[in-house]
mmCIF file of C-alpha atoms in Angstrom:
data_model
loop_
_atom_site.group_PDB
_atom_site.id
_atom_site.type_symbol
_atom_site.label_atom_id
_atom_site.label_comp_id
_atom_site.label_asym_id
_atom_site.label_seq_id
_atom_site.Cartn_x
_atom_site.Cartn_y
_atom_site.Cartn_z
ATOM 1 C CA MET A 982 4.734 3.523 -13.857
ATOM 2 C CA THR A 983 3.771 5.048 -10.814
ATOM 3 C CA GLU A 984 1.495 8.041 -11.243
ATOM 4 C CA LYS A 985 2.185 10.596 -8.732
ATOM 5 C CA ARG A 986 -0.194 12.811 -7.197
ATOM 6 C CA GLU A 987 0.296 16.287 -5.523
ATOM 7 C CA GLY A 988 2.202 16.154 -2.249
ATOM 8 C CA GLU A 989 3.605 12.868 -2.912
ATOM 9 C CA GLU A 990 7.092 11.720 -2.615
ATOM 10 C CA GLN A 991 9.222 8.938 -3.883
ATOM 11 C CA LEU A 992 12.183 6.842 -2.626
ATOM 12 C CA ALA A 993 15.567 7.621 -4.145
ATOM 13 C CA THR A 994 15.955 4.034 -4.811
ATOM 14 C CA ASP A 995 13.018 1.764 -5.450
ATOM 15 C CA PRO A 996 13.113 -0.884 -2.980
ATOM 16 C CA ALA A 997 12.099 -3.580 -5.923
ATOM 17 C CA ASP A 998 15.597 -2.893 -7.243
ATOM 18 C CA LEU A 999 17.610 -3.112 -3.889
ATOM 19 C CA PRO A 1000 19.348 -6.367 -3.092
ATOM 20 C CA PRO A 1001 17.199 -8.670 -1.023
ATOM 21 C CA ASP A 1002 17.421 -8.452 2.574
ATOM 22 C CA GLY A 1003 15.139 -11.405 2.726
ATOM 23 C CA HIS A 1004 12.994 -13.540 0.551
ATOM 24 C CA VAL A 1005 9.331 -14.532 0.661
ATOM 25 C CA ILE A 1006 7.822 -17.719 -1.243
ATOM 26 C CA PHE A 1007 4.046 -18.372 -1.860
ATOM 27 C CA ILE A 1008 2.278 -20.416 -0.292
ATOM 28 C CA GLY A 1009 -0.955 -19.983 -1.713
ATOM 29 C CA ARG A 1010 -3.223 -17.393 -3.346
ATOM 30 C CA VAL A 1011 -6.479 -15.597 -2.456
ATOM 31 C CA ARG A 1012 -9.727 -16.211 -4.773
ATOM 32 C CA SER A 1013 -11.759 -12.896 -4.375
ATOM 33 C CA PRO A 1014 -14.853 -11.602 -6.494
ATOM 34 C CA TRP A 1015 -12.577 -8.715 -7.162
ATOM 35 C CA THR A 1016 -10.864 -8.708 -10.710
ATOM 36 C CA SER A 1017 -10.133 -4.853 -10.796
ATOM 37 C CA ARG A 1018 -9.050 -2.175 -8.658
ATOM 38 C CA GLU A 1019 -12.068 -0.332 -9.324
ATOM 39 C CA GLU A 1020 -14.292 -2.653 -7.934
ATOM 40 C CA CYS A 1021 -12.242 -4.061 -5.145
ATOM 41 C CA PRO A 1022 -12.812 -2.992 -1.803
ATOM 42 C CA ARG A 1023 -10.371 -0.646 -0.178
ATOM 43 C CA ASN A 1024 -10.464 -2.092 3.373
ATOM 44 C CA MET A 1025 -11.932 -5.182 5.064
ATOM 45 C CA ALA A 1026 -14.990 -3.092 6.522
ATOM 46 C CA GLN A 1027 -15.762 -2.353 3.122
ATOM 47 C CA ALA A 1028 -15.237 -5.934 1.888
ATOM 48 C CA ARG A 1029 -17.539 -7.078 4.731
ATOM 49 C CA GLU A 1030 -20.371 -4.674 3.577
ATOM 50 C CA ARG A 1031 -20.462 -6.267 0.328
ATOM 51 C CA GLY A 1032 -21.298 -9.449 2.013
ATOM 52 C CA ILE A 1033 -19.219 -11.599 -0.463
ATOM 53 C CA PRO A 1034 -17.226 -14.612 1.014
ATOM 54 C CA ALA A 1035 -13.483 -15.284 -0.256
ATOM 55 C CA THR A 1036 -11.503 -18.194 -0.140
ATOM 56 C CA VAL A 1037 -7.331 -18.914 0.459
ATOM 57 C CA GLU A 1038 -5.992 -21.730 -1.402
ATOM 58 C CA VAL A 1039 -3.083 -23.224 0.045
ATOM 59 C CA ALA A 1040 -0.740 -24.895 -2.140
ATOM 60 C CA SER A 1041 -0.601 -28.712 -1.415
ATOM 61 C CA GLU A 1042 2.921 -28.699 0.219
ATOM 62 C CA TYR A 1043 1.676 -26.468 2.919
ATOM 63 C CA ARG A 1044 -1.327 -27.958 3.671
ATOM 64 C CA ARG A 1045 0.009 -30.184 6.728
ATOM 65 C CA GLY A 1046 0.489 -26.467 8.189
ATOM 66 C CA LEU A 1047 -3.124 -26.227 8.505
ATOM 67 C CA ALA A 1048 -3.876 -28.706 11.416
ATOM 68 C CA GLY A 1049 -5.576 -27.369 14.014
ATOM 69 C CA LEU A 1050 -6.614 -24.149 12.782
ATOM 70 C CA GLU A 1051 -10.245 -25.419 12.763
ATOM 71 C CA GLY A 1052 -10.253 -24.224 16.590
ATOM 72 C CA ALA A 1053 -9.637 -20.514 15.426
ATOM 73 C CA SER A 1054 -12.842 -18.151 14.721
ATOM 74 C CA HIS A 1055 -10.653 -15.371 13.162
ATOM 75 C CA LEU A 1056 -7.435 -15.397 11.453
ATOM 76 C CA ALA A 1057 -4.610 -12.806 10.381
ATOM 77 C CA ILE A 1058 -4.061 -13.240 6.739
ATOM 78 C CA LEU A 1059 -0.844 -11.758 5.226
ATOM 79 C CA THR A 1060 -0.966 -11.063 1.578
ATOM 80 C CA TRP A 1061 2.043 -10.256 -1.013
ATOM 81 C CA LEU A 1062 0.435 -7.174 -2.765
ATOM 82 C CA ASP A 1063 2.566 -7.721 -6.021
ATOM 83 C CA ARG A 1064 0.433 -5.285 -8.203
ATOM 84 C CA SER A 1065 1.410 -2.006 -6.013
ATOM 85 C CA ALA A 1066 4.596 0.290 -6.432
ATOM 86 C CA ARG A 1067 7.091 -0.309 -3.603
ATOM 87 C CA ASN A 1068 8.458 3.538 -3.574
ATOM 88 C CA LEU A 1069 5.852 5.949 -2.646
ATOM 89 C CA ILE A 1070 7.130 6.718 1.072
ATOM 90 C CA VAL A 1071 4.699 9.792 1.163
ATOM 91 C CA GLN A 1072 1.227 9.644 -0.171
ATOM 92 C CA LYS A 1073 -1.802 11.255 -0.769
ATOM 93 C CA PRO A 1074 -5.079 9.084 -0.515
ATOM 94 C CA ARG A 1075 -7.637 9.944 -3.230
ATOM 95 C CA HIS A 1076 -10.213 11.045 -0.291
ATOM 96 C CA ALA A 1077 -7.661 12.250 2.361
ATOM 97 C CA PRO A 1078 -7.158 16.015 3.363
ATOM 98 C CA ARG A 1079 -3.164 15.896 2.894
ATOM 99 C CA PRO A 1080 -0.183 13.358 2.265
ATOM 100 C CA LYS A 1081 1.089 11.088 5.005
ATOM 101 C CA GLY A 1082 3.907 8.855 5.209
ATOM 102 C CA VAL A 1083 3.253 5.219 3.984
ATOM 103 C CA PHE A 1084 3.578 4.146 7.722
ATOM 104 C CA ALA A 1085 0.828 6.124 8.831
ATOM 105 C CA LEU A 1086 -1.399 4.657 5.797
ATOM 106 C CA ARG A 1087 -2.531 0.854 4.990
ATOM 107 C CA SER A 1088 -2.169 1.826 1.270
ATOM 108 C CA PRO A 1089 -0.963 -1.538 -0.699
ATOM 109 C CA ALA A 1090 1.939 0.566 -1.758
ATOM 110 C CA ARG A 1091 4.551 0.209 0.512
ATOM 111 C CA PRO A 1092 8.453 -0.611 0.638
ATOM 112 C CA ASN A 1093 7.704 -4.143 1.376
ATOM 113 C CA PRO A 1094 4.312 -4.681 0.051
ATOM 114 C CA VAL A 1095 2.684 -6.959 2.761
ATOM 115 C CA GLY A 1096 -1.045 -6.655 3.439
ATOM 116 C CA LEU A 1097 -2.645 -7.604 7.027
ATOM 117 C CA HIS A 1098 -6.093 -8.488 6.832
ATOM 118 C CA ILE A 1099 -8.078 -9.773 9.958
ATOM 119 C CA ALA A 1100 -10.683 -12.474 8.503
ATOM 120 C CA ARG A 1101 -13.520 -14.774 10.138
ATOM 121 C CA LEU A 1102 -12.515 -18.224 9.426
ATOM 122 C CA THR A 1103 -16.162 -19.519 8.292
ATOM 123 C CA GLY A 1104 -14.908 -22.661 6.658
ATOM 124 C CA LEU A 1105 -11.706 -25.261 6.338
ATOM 125 C CA ASP A 1106 -10.922 -27.969 4.106
ATOM 126 C CA ILE A 1107 -7.558 -29.001 4.971
ATOM 127 C CA GLU A 1108 -6.991 -31.866 2.463
ATOM 128 C CA ALA A 1109 -8.087 -29.293 -0.441
ATOM 129 C CA GLY A 1110 -6.218 -26.552 1.094
ATOM 130 C CA ILE A 1111 -9.425 -24.564 1.149
ATOM 131 C CA LEU A 1112 -10.181 -21.851 3.885
ATOM 132 C CA THR A 1113 -13.072 -19.964 3.322
ATOM 133 C CA LEU A 1114 -13.465 -16.362 4.674
ATOM 134 C CA ASP A 1115 -16.172 -13.831 5.526
ATOM 135 C CA ALA A 1116 -14.715 -11.096 3.446
ATOM 136 C CA ILE A 1117 -11.607 -10.198 1.928
ATOM 137 C CA ASP A 1118 -10.395 -6.844 0.191
ATOM 138 C CA VAL A 1119 -7.241 -7.834 -2.180
ATOM 139 C CA LEU A 1120 -7.783 -8.742 -5.864
ATOM 140 C CA ASP A 1121 -8.353 -12.482 -7.084
ATOM 141 C CA GLY A 1122 -4.922 -14.135 -7.208
ATOM 142 C CA THR A 1123 -3.287 -12.048 -4.989
ATOM 143 C CA PRO A 1124 -0.372 -14.410 -3.152
ATOM 144 C CA VAL A 1125 -0.717 -15.220 0.304
ATOM 145 C CA ILE A 1126 2.664 -15.345 2.740
ATOM 146 C CA ASP A 1127 1.429 -16.124 5.804
ATOM 147 C CA ILE A 1128 -1.502 -17.318 7.450
ATOM 148 C CA LYS A 1129 -1.943 -16.678 11.772
ATOM 149 C CA PRO A 1130 -4.384 -17.380 14.222
ATOM 150 C CA TYR A 1131 -6.006 -14.569 15.776
ATOM 151 C CA TYR A 1132 -5.777 -14.081 19.575
ATOM 152 C CA ALA A 1133 -8.161 -11.478 21.054
ATOM 153 C CA SER A 1134 -5.772 -11.280 24.165
ATOM 154 C CA THR A 1135 -2.926 -9.730 22.331
ATOM 155 C CA ASP A 1136 -4.427 -8.615 19.020
ATOM 156 C CA SER A 1137 -7.327 -7.143 19.818
ATOM 157 C CA VAL A 1138 -7.300 -3.164 21.000
ATOM 158 C CA PRO A 1139 -10.710 -1.899 20.816
ATOM 159 C CA GLU A 1140 -9.806 1.195 22.385
ATOM 160 C CA ALA A 1141 -7.097 1.794 19.912
ATOM 161 C CA THR A 1142 -7.720 5.320 18.169
ATOM 162 C CA ILE A 1143 -6.510 7.032 15.031
ATOM 163 C CA ALA A 1144 -6.415 10.945 15.134
ATOM 164 C CA LYS A 1145 -8.722 12.784 12.416
ATOM 165 C CA SER A 1146 -6.205 14.458 9.925
ATOM 166 C CA GLU A 1147 -7.349 18.336 9.628
ATOM 167 C CA MET B 139 19.903 -27.275 12.849
ATOM 168 C CA THR B 140 16.618 -27.621 13.607
ATOM 169 C CA GLU B 141 15.827 -29.939 16.548
ATOM 170 C CA LYS B 142 12.844 -31.667 15.834
ATOM 171 C CA ARG B 143 10.361 -32.871 18.834
ATOM 172 C CA GLU B 144 8.038 -35.790 18.624
ATOM 173 C CA GLY B 145 5.119 -35.287 16.324
ATOM 174 C CA GLU B 146 6.877 -32.592 14.279
ATOM 175 C CA GLU B 147 6.930 -32.666 10.517
ATOM 176 C CA GLN B 148 9.507 -31.017 8.157
ATOM 177 C CA LEU B 149 8.862 -29.847 4.636
ATOM 178 C CA ALA B 150 10.214 -31.813 1.687
ATOM 179 C CA THR B 151 12.212 -28.602 0.546
ATOM 180 C CA ASP B 152 13.311 -25.880 3.090
ATOM 181 C CA PRO B 153 11.798 -22.299 1.810
ATOM 182 C CA ALA B 154 15.072 -20.983 2.953
ATOM 183 C CA ASP B 155 16.457 -23.151 -0.206
ATOM 184 C CA LEU B 156 13.426 -22.244 -2.647
ATOM 185 C CA PRO B 157 13.930 -19.772 -5.438
ATOM 186 C CA PRO B 158 12.284 -16.433 -4.236
ATOM 187 C CA ASP B 159 9.026 -15.601 -5.104
ATOM 188 C CA GLY B 160 9.348 -11.662 -3.831
ATOM 189 C CA HIS B 161 12.034 -10.086 -1.750
ATOM 190 C CA VAL B 162 11.926 -7.789 1.563
ATOM 191 C CA ILE B 163 13.972 -5.281 2.417
ATOM 192 C CA PHE B 164 14.371 -4.215 6.051
ATOM 193 C CA ILE B 165 13.443 -0.643 6.622
ATOM 194 C CA GLY B 166 14.733 -0.619 10.362
ATOM 195 C CA ARG B 167 15.491 -2.680 13.695
ATOM 196 C CA VAL B 168 13.843 -3.491 16.992
ATOM 197 C CA ARG B 169 15.604 -2.592 20.124
ATOM 198 C CA SER B 170 14.504 -4.743 22.597
ATOM 199 C CA PRO B 171 16.003 -5.485 26.225
ATOM 200 C CA TRP B 172 15.974 -9.341 25.154
ATOM 201 C CA THR B 173 19.576 -10.825 23.690
ATOM 202 C CA SER B 174 18.614 -14.489 24.380
ATOM 203 C CA ARG B 175 15.646 -16.757 23.585
ATOM 204 C CA GLU B 176 15.768 -17.623 26.890
ATOM 205 C CA GLU B 177 14.660 -14.346 28.686
ATOM 206 C CA CYS B 178 12.889 -13.255 25.486
ATOM 207 C CA PRO B 179 8.853 -13.043 26.035
ATOM 208 C CA ARG B 180 6.917 -15.588 23.972
ATOM 209 C CA ASN B 181 4.243 -13.310 23.156
ATOM 210 C CA MET B 182 2.720 -9.990 23.525
ATOM 211 C CA ALA B 183 0.970 -10.564 26.818
ATOM 212 C CA GLN B 184 4.354 -11.759 28.538
ATOM 213 C CA ALA B 185 6.184 -8.891 27.046
ATOM 214 C CA ARG B 186 3.775 -6.248 28.491
ATOM 215 C CA GLU B 187 3.969 -7.920 32.027
ATOM 216 C CA ARG B 188 7.433 -7.203 32.012
ATOM 217 C CA GLY B 189 6.534 -3.638 31.794
ATOM 218 C CA ILE B 190 9.729 -2.625 29.580
ATOM 219 C CA PRO B 191 9.452 -0.561 26.815
ATOM 220 C CA ALA B 192 11.041 -0.985 23.645
ATOM 221 C CA THR B 193 11.958 0.823 20.197
ATOM 222 C CA VAL B 194 12.108 0.550 16.455
ATOM 223 C CA GLU B 195 14.782 2.379 14.606
ATOM 224 C CA VAL B 196 13.956 3.177 11.343
ATOM 225 C CA ALA B 197 16.745 3.610 8.566
ATOM 226 C CA SER B 198 17.013 7.093 7.434
ATOM 227 C CA GLU B 199 15.852 6.750 4.152
ATOM 228 C CA TYR B 200 12.506 5.754 5.412
ATOM 229 C CA ARG B 201 11.801 8.202 7.754
ATOM 230 C CA ARG B 202 9.335 10.478 5.460
ATOM 231 C CA GLY B 203 7.264 7.707 5.796
ATOM 232 C CA LEU B 204 6.581 7.959 9.490
ATOM 233 C CA ALA B 205 4.723 11.424 8.843
ATOM 234 C CA GLY B 206 1.070 11.408 10.108
ATOM 235 C CA LEU B 207 1.737 8.269 12.500
ATOM 236 C CA GLU B 208 1.666 10.558 15.443
ATOM 237 C CA GLY B 209 -2.108 10.230 15.205
ATOM 238 C CA ALA B 210 -2.080 6.637 15.830
ATOM 239 C CA SER B 211 -2.508 5.147 19.540
ATOM 240 C CA HIS B 212 -1.664 1.435 18.281
ATOM 241 C CA LEU B 213 0.630 -0.132 15.414
ATOM 242 C CA ALA B 214 0.971 -3.505 13.599
ATOM 243 C CA ILE B 215 4.557 -3.946 13.445
ATOM 244 C CA LEU B 216 5.636 -6.736 10.846
ATOM 245 C CA THR B 217 9.010 -8.014 11.887
ATOM 246 C CA TRP B 218 11.587 -10.586 9.686
ATOM 247 C CA LEU B 219 12.196 -13.420 12.410
ATOM 248 C CA ASP B 220 15.520 -14.349 10.654
ATOM 249 C CA ARG B 221 16.508 -16.242 13.623
ATOM 250 C CA SER B 222 14.252 -19.172 13.045
ATOM 251 C CA ALA B 223 13.840 -22.163 11.009
ATOM 252 C CA ARG B 224 11.650 -21.941 8.069
ATOM 253 C CA ASN B 225 10.870 -25.786 7.396
ATOM 254 C CA LEU B 226 8.703 -27.171 10.459
ATOM 255 C CA ILE B 227 5.392 -27.446 8.909
ATOM 256 C CA VAL B 228 3.912 -29.261 12.199
ATOM 257 C CA GLN B 229 5.081 -28.070 15.504
ATOM 258 C CA LYS B 230 5.171 -29.157 18.928
ATOM 259 C CA PRO B 231 5.230 -26.275 21.320
ATOM 260 C CA ARG B 232 6.897 -27.109 24.557
ATOM 261 C CA HIS B 233 3.864 -26.716 26.848
ATOM 262 C CA ALA B 234 1.360 -27.445 24.109
ATOM 263 C CA PRO B 235 -0.547 -31.055 24.518
ATOM 264 C CA ARG B 236 -0.278 -31.843 20.707
ATOM 265 C CA PRO B 237 1.253 -30.874 17.394
ATOM 266 C CA LYS B 238 -0.142 -28.254 15.337
ATOM 267 C CA GLY B 239 0.291 -27.153 11.983
ATOM 268 C CA VAL B 240 2.261 -23.896 11.630
ATOM 269 C CA PHE B 241 -0.421 -21.727 10.721
ATOM 270 C CA ALA B 242 -2.708 -22.711 13.628
ATOM 271 C CA LEU B 243 0.390 -21.450 15.964
ATOM 272 C CA ARG B 244 2.221 -17.996 16.341
ATOM 273 C CA SER B 245 5.431 -19.653 16.526
ATOM 274 C CA PRO B 246 8.595 -17.641 14.934
ATOM 275 C CA ALA B 247 9.581 -20.684 12.937
ATOM 276 C CA ARG B 248 7.505 -20.277 9.896
ATOM 277 C CA PRO B 249 7.875 -20.814 5.866
ATOM 278 C CA ASN B 250 7.882 -17.013 5.980
ATOM 279 C CA PRO B 251 9.354 -15.699 9.086
ATOM 280 C CA VAL B 252 7.036 -12.511 9.517
ATOM 281 C CA GLY B 253 6.304 -11.623 13.101
ATOM 282 C CA LEU B 254 3.082 -9.587 13.722
ATOM 283 C CA HIS B 255 3.269 -7.687 16.942
ATOM 284 C CA ILE B 256 0.239 -5.112 17.943
ATOM 285 C CA ALA B 257 1.875 -2.520 20.178
ATOM 286 C CA ARG B 258 1.024 0.651 21.849
ATOM 287 C CA LEU B 259 2.835 3.895 20.191
ATOM 288 C CA THR B 260 4.223 5.353 23.203
ATOM 289 C CA GLY B 261 6.476 8.141 21.430
ATOM 290 C CA LEU B 262 7.673 9.030 17.878
ATOM 291 C CA ASP B 263 10.900 10.959 16.783
ATOM 292 C CA ILE B 264 10.187 10.914 12.903
ATOM 293 C CA GLU B 265 13.826 13.111 12.757
ATOM 294 C CA ALA B 266 15.627 10.381 14.625
ATOM 295 C CA GLY B 267 13.339 7.458 13.197
ATOM 296 C CA ILE B 268 12.775 6.054 16.714
ATOM 297 C CA LEU B 269 9.536 4.516 17.657
ATOM 298 C CA THR B 270 8.673 3.806 21.262
ATOM 299 C CA LEU B 271 6.414 0.888 22.064
ATOM 300 C CA ASP B 272 4.910 -0.366 25.098
ATOM 301 C CA ALA B 273 6.467 -3.634 24.668
ATOM 302 C CA ILE B 274 7.802 -6.083 22.321
ATOM 303 C CA ASP B 275 8.329 -9.685 22.053
ATOM 304 C CA VAL B 276 11.486 -10.261 19.744
ATOM 305 C CA LEU B 277 15.009 -10.540 20.313
ATOM 306 C CA ASP B 278 17.133 -7.270 19.796
ATOM 307 C CA GLY B 279 17.967 -6.524 16.527
ATOM 308 C CA THR B 280 15.339 -8.095 14.975
ATOM 309 C CA PRO B 281 14.854 -6.532 11.296
ATOM 310 C CA VAL B 282 11.249 -4.754 10.846
ATOM 311 C CA ILE B 283 9.534 -4.799 7.448
ATOM 312 C CA ASP B 284 6.571 -2.930 7.709
ATOM 313 C CA ILE B 285 4.876 -0.536 10.184
ATOM 314 C CA LYS B 286 0.914 -0.100 9.984
ATOM 315 C CA PRO B 287 -1.568 1.892 11.900
ATOM 316 C CA TYR B 288 -3.874 -0.098 13.624
ATOM 317 C CA TYR B 289 -7.698 0.386 13.011
ATOM 318 C CA ALA B 290 -9.880 -0.771 15.827
ATOM 319 C CA SER B 291 -13.057 -0.786 13.245
ATOM 320 C CA THR B 292 -11.196 -3.615 11.033
ATOM 321 C CA ASP B 293 -8.339 -5.164 13.320
ATOM 322 C CA SER B 294 -9.958 -5.394 16.923
ATOM 323 C CA VAL B 295 -12.213 -8.307 17.249
ATOM 324 C CA PRO B 296 -12.858 -8.672 20.922
ATOM 325 C CA GLU B 297 -14.910 -11.832 20.500
ATOM 326 C CA ALA B 298 -12.385 -13.702 18.411
ATOM 327 C CA THR B 299 -12.027 -17.258 20.047
ATOM 328 C CA ILE B 300 -9.568 -20.028 19.725
ATOM 329 C CA ALA B 301 -10.565 -23.822 20.963
ATOM 330 C CA LYS B 302 -8.489 -25.180 23.612
ATOM 331 C CA SER B 303 -6.646 -28.181 22.332
ATOM 332 C CA GLU B 304 -7.711 -31.452 24.302
#
């Protein structure tokens, strides 16, 4: 069960128990050095500081979908964070001064547990279905639902800001 | 049915017909000026050139999840591109010189039809559940499955490159 911290709020109905509006299929898995929440980096910046690469293993039936990906220096990886609660609509991260809505956080606990990770592609073996990344911030075995080439022209906003919470 | 262009390849089994590995629920809808594929911008760069804002309407039960989002200048919006085929593993975009794997493309036709859109947040009415965006590149009514704050520190890679296909 989900542990509730002060100021946190739960949805009346857990999205995990709602009738599906759509379904996902897993196209692969992340292979990472992280096997427990305690050691798992909490974001991509922390993951890069560890300096340990990770891989994505793409299932055989989807490997043809990697053709041409060698041209991309960076990727957007979408994961399915299947070990996280889906019913915490307001959350109090451990080091945050106050609770925030889930859509103002990058917490893995979300109504739809999709993780977004921008990573550098350092190796690609299409036949084996192996992508090597500079780093990743999810547990070993986390399912992958999509891989997209990263376009600096539309995906990179260096001037984007997040106001510090008081 | 899906029209196949030269060099395109289909999956043996359409992901739409596979047993679900996970399910999504819609948290809201995009309201955009685009009601047909012909007029819909094909990416966020084209959408911005049109200079027309768009909104996301968040369903009432999920609006508490927007608390604190006013601090973000930009968002990552994840949509569910429910009017696209899921079985095209190799595709030949209209203006591309040769076919590419779906994971090397930003095509809306994907095994899991999740769209990723980086947009500027220009207005927020949490009670009404309305987010105003500078632009969007999806059809009116497209379901939304997640909203995330955009962090330049981890999401912005201005030096990312995509090799030009020969």
